[in-house]
PDB file of C-alpha atoms in Angstrom:
ATOM      1  CA  GLN A1185     -95.528-101.353  88.399  1.00 78.00           C
ATOM      2  CA  VAL A1186     -95.621 -97.699  87.531  1.00 85.00           C
ATOM      3  CA  GLN A1187     -92.572 -96.243  86.656  1.00 94.00           C
ATOM      4  CA  LEU A1188     -91.326 -92.652  85.555  1.00 96.00           C
ATOM      5  CA  VAL A1189     -87.837 -91.881  84.741  1.00 97.00           C
ATOM      6  CA  GLU A1190     -86.495 -88.386  84.024  1.00 98.00           C
ATOM      7  CA  SER A1191     -83.670 -87.371  81.705  1.00 97.00           C
ATOM      8  CA  GLY A1192     -81.831 -84.690  80.083  1.00 98.00           C
ATOM      9  CA  GLY A1193     -80.838 -82.582  83.192  1.00 98.00           C
ATOM     10  CA  GLY A1194     -76.868 -81.524  83.325  1.00 98.00           C
ATOM     11  CA  LEU A1195     -74.832 -78.514  83.547  1.00 98.00           C
ATOM     12  CA  VAL A1196     -75.947 -75.409  81.323  1.00 98.00           C
ATOM     13  CA  GLN A1197     -74.847 -71.695  81.248  1.00 98.00           C
ATOM     14  CA  PRO A1198     -77.087 -68.917  81.697  1.00 98.00           C
ATOM     15  CA  GLY A1199     -79.436 -68.253  78.694  1.00 98.00           C
ATOM     16  CA  GLY A1200     -78.877 -71.831  77.377  1.00 98.00           C
ATOM     17  CA  SER A1201     -81.612 -74.576  76.788  1.00 98.00           C
ATOM     18  CA  LEU A1202     -82.198 -78.077  77.952  1.00 98.00           C
ATOM     19  CA  ARG A1203     -84.765 -80.673  77.227  1.00 98.00           C
ATOM     20  CA  LEU A1204     -85.981 -82.875  79.697  1.00 98.00           C
ATOM     21  CA  SER A1205     -87.697 -86.362  79.233  1.00 98.00           C
ATOM     22  CA  CYS A1206     -89.979 -88.159  81.199  1.00 98.00           C
ATOM     23  CA  ALA A1207     -90.590 -91.797  80.060  1.00 97.00           C
ATOM     24  CA  ALA A1208     -93.638 -93.695  81.760  1.00 95.00           C
ATOM     25  CA  SER A1209     -94.302 -97.143  82.052  1.00 93.00           C
ATOM     26  CA  GLY A1210     -97.096 -99.343  83.472  1.00 84.00           C
ATOM     27  CA  VAL A1211     -99.713 -96.954  82.747  1.00 79.00           C
ATOM     28  CA  THR A1212    -102.290 -96.126  80.322  1.00 84.00           C
ATOM     29  CA  PHE A1213    -100.622 -92.940  79.607  1.00 87.00           C
ATOM     30  CA  SER A1214    -103.345 -90.804  77.888  1.00 88.00           C
ATOM     31  CA  ASN A1215    -105.431 -91.056  81.141  1.00 88.00           C
ATOM     32  CA  TYR A1216    -102.833 -89.184  83.242  1.00 92.00           C
ATOM     33  CA  ASP A1217    -102.300 -85.527  83.514  1.00 94.00           C
ATOM     34  CA  MET A1218     -98.704 -84.991  83.379  1.00 96.00           C
ATOM     35  CA  SER A1219     -96.679 -82.401  85.143  1.00 97.00           C
ATOM     36  CA  TRP A1220     -93.162 -80.958  86.031  1.00 98.00           C
ATOM     37  CA  TYR A1221     -92.103 -79.585  89.134  1.00 98.00           C
ATOM     38  CA  ARG A1222     -88.593 -78.585  90.783  1.00 98.00           C
ATOM     39  CA  GLN A1223     -87.191 -78.309  94.104  1.00 98.00           C
ATOM     40  CA  ALA A1224     -84.219 -76.195  94.777  1.00 96.00           C
ATOM     41  CA  PRO A1225     -82.015 -76.670  98.031  1.00 90.00           C
ATOM     42  CA  GLY A1226     -83.854 -75.521 100.927  1.00 93.00           C
ATOM     43  CA  MET A1227     -87.267 -74.652  99.008  1.00 96.00           C
ATOM     44  CA  GLU A1228     -90.362 -76.552  98.583  1.00 96.00           C
ATOM     45  CA  ARG A1229     -91.103 -78.635  95.575  1.00 97.00           C
ATOM     46  CA  TRP A1230     -92.979 -76.317  93.070  1.00 97.00           C
ATOM     47  CA  LEU A1231     -95.232 -76.810  90.248  1.00 98.00           C
ATOM     48  CA  LEU A1232     -93.991 -75.598  87.063  1.00 98.00           C
ATOM     49  CA  ALA A1233     -96.225 -76.980  84.110  1.00 98.00           C
ATOM     50  CA  SER A1234     -98.832 -79.310  83.848  1.00 97.00           C
ATOM     51  CA  ILE A1235    -100.484 -80.915  80.676  1.00 96.00           C
ATOM     52  CA  ILE A1236    -103.679 -82.881  80.459  1.00 93.00           C
ATOM     53  CA  GLY A1237    -104.268 -86.069  78.665  1.00 83.00           C
ATOM     54  CA  ALA A1238    -104.449 -84.414  75.277  1.00 71.00           C
ATOM     55  CA  PRO A1239    -101.663 -81.990  74.097  1.00 66.00           C
ATOM     56  CA  GLY A1240    -102.123 -78.225  73.672  1.00 72.00           C
ATOM     57  CA  LEU A1241    -103.940 -77.887  77.208  1.00 91.00           C
ATOM     58  CA  THR A1242    -101.122 -76.514  79.387  1.00 96.00           C
ATOM     59  CA  ASN A1243    -100.551 -74.651  82.523  1.00 96.00           C
ATOM     60  CA  TYR A1244     -97.437 -72.815  83.489  1.00 97.00           C
ATOM     61  CA  ASP A1245     -96.154 -71.148  86.845  1.00 97.00           C
ATOM     62  CA  ASP A1246     -95.600 -67.383  86.342  1.00 96.00           C
ATOM     63  CA  SER A1247     -91.794 -68.239  86.872  1.00 93.00           C
ATOM     64  CA  VAL A1248     -91.361 -69.940  83.777  1.00 95.00           C
ATOM     65  CA  LYS A1249     -94.107 -68.800  81.594  1.00 95.00           C
ATOM     66  CA  GLY A1250     -92.719 -67.846  78.114  1.00 96.00           C
ATOM     67  CA  ARG A1251     -89.364 -69.869  78.790  1.00 98.00           C
ATOM     68  CA  PHE A1252     -90.619 -73.532  79.322  1.00 98.00           C
ATOM     69  CA  THR A1253     -92.811 -75.571  77.194  1.00 98.00           C
ATOM     70  CA  ILE A1254     -94.428 -78.734  78.263  1.00 97.00           C
ATOM     71  CA  SER A1255     -95.349 -81.316  75.578  1.00 96.00           C
ATOM     72  CA  ARG A1256     -96.451 -84.663  75.385  1.00 94.00           C
ATOM     73  CA  ASP A1257     -96.378 -87.712  72.988  1.00 93.00           C
ATOM     74  CA  ASN A1258     -98.972 -90.292  73.975  1.00 91.00           C
ATOM     75  CA  ALA A1259     -97.719 -92.792  71.334  1.00 92.00           C
ATOM     76  CA  LYS A1260     -94.437 -92.869  72.970  1.00 95.00           C
ATOM     77  CA  ASN A1261     -95.474 -92.411  76.638  1.00 94.00           C
ATOM     78  CA  MET A1262     -93.303 -89.276  76.921  1.00 95.00           C
ATOM     79  CA  VAL A1263     -93.410 -86.191  78.501  1.00 96.00           C
ATOM     80  CA  TYR A1264     -91.105 -83.479  77.744  1.00 98.00           C
ATOM     81  CA  LEU A1265     -90.143 -80.027  79.331  1.00 98.00           C
ATOM     82  CA  GLN A1266     -88.082 -77.593  77.012  1.00 98.00           C
ATOM     83  CA  MET A1267     -86.424 -75.132  78.656  1.00 98.00           C
ATOM     84  CA  ASN A1268     -85.024 -71.723  77.293  1.00 98.00           C
ATOM     85  CA  ASN A1269     -83.058 -69.119  78.367  1.00 98.00           C
ATOM     86  CA  LEU A1270     -82.305 -70.517  81.787  1.00 98.00           C
ATOM     87  CA  LYS A1271     -81.239 -68.762  84.599  1.00 97.00           C
ATOM     88  CA  PRO A1272     -79.148 -69.319  87.830  1.00 97.00           C
ATOM     89  CA  GLU A1273     -82.042 -69.359  89.877  1.00 95.00           C
ATOM     90  CA  ASP A1274     -83.598 -72.472  87.591  1.00 97.00           C
ATOM     91  CA  THR A1275     -81.145 -74.702  89.335  1.00 97.00           C
ATOM     92  CA  ALA A1276     -83.118 -77.424  91.029  1.00 98.00           C
ATOM     93  CA  VAL A1277     -83.799 -81.136  90.916  1.00 98.00           C
ATOM     94  CA  TYR A1278     -86.666 -81.528  88.434  1.00 98.00           C
ATOM     95  CA  TYR A1279     -89.359 -84.056  88.785  1.00 98.00           C
ATOM     96  CA  CYS A1280     -92.020 -85.731  86.558  1.00 98.00           C
ATOM     97  CA  ARG A1281     -95.475 -86.348  88.077  1.00 97.00           C
ATOM     98  CA  ALA A1282     -98.358 -88.596  86.727  1.00 96.00           C
ATOM     99  CA  LYS A1283    -101.711 -88.087  88.331  1.00 94.00           C
ATOM    100  CA  THR A1284    -105.282 -89.430  87.341  1.00 91.00           C
ATOM    101  CA  ILE A1285    -108.391 -89.698  88.921  1.00 89.00           C
ATOM    102  CA  ASP A1286    -110.761 -92.810  89.033  1.00 88.00           C
ATOM    103  CA  ILE A1287    -113.772 -91.436  88.086  1.00 88.00           C
ATOM    104  CA  GLU A1288    -116.091 -94.378  89.839  1.00 92.00           C
ATOM    105  CA  THR A1289    -114.330 -93.703  93.042  1.00 93.00           C
ATOM    106  CA  MET A1290    -113.007 -90.216  93.113  1.00 93.00           C
ATOM    107  CA  HIS A1291    -109.804 -91.592  94.179  1.00 93.00           C
ATOM    108  CA  GLU A1292    -106.646 -90.015  92.975  1.00 93.00           C
ATOM    109  CA  TYR A1293    -103.558 -91.668  91.900  1.00 93.00           C
ATOM    110  CA  GLU A1294    -100.126 -89.935  91.958  1.00 95.00           C
ATOM    111  CA  TYR A1295     -96.480 -91.167  90.661  1.00 95.00           C
ATOM    112  CA  TRP A1296     -93.355 -89.375  90.812  1.00 97.00           C
ATOM    113  CA  GLY A1297     -89.947 -89.948  89.077  1.00 97.00           C
ATOM    114  CA  GLN A1298     -86.604 -89.628  90.855  1.00 97.00           C
ATOM    115  CA  GLY A1299     -85.786 -86.455  89.460  1.00 97.00           C
ATOM    116  CA  THR A1300     -83.147 -85.106  87.672  1.00 98.00           C
ATOM    117  CA  GLN A1301     -80.742 -82.220  88.539  1.00 98.00           C
ATOM    118  CA  VAL A1302     -80.417 -79.091  86.350  1.00 98.00           C
ATOM    119  CA  ILE A1303     -77.616 -76.943  87.462  1.00 98.00           C
ATOM    120  CA  VAL A1304     -77.608 -73.336  85.707  1.00 98.00           C
ATOM    121  CA  SER A1305     -74.130 -71.905  86.195  1.00 97.00           C
ATOM    122  CA  SER A1306     -71.320 -69.886  84.145  1.00 92.00           C
TER     123      SER A1306
END
């Protein structure tokens, strides 16, 4: 069974920092593109950051570029999201996603965590 479990969310003041973690089990972790999404009330789930199987190759949404950093530790089956200079508009549930493609069939496989709540408020 593939399972993703997020942690590290909570309440933080504007300008503060949080580090989210996502632990993966039941997967060959290095084969997966890992991403962080967030979903605020009344909003669509939105891709924030992604990192491919090797660290250092990343993409960010403009809304978090320069403030958030995605990283991974393949030996520990972990992906992280370091969030700095948090703003009230960052308040949302943050989700971890794992995605891979079967090269032989070109079928995509996608797995989601249940999310962790981040509240940015004074």
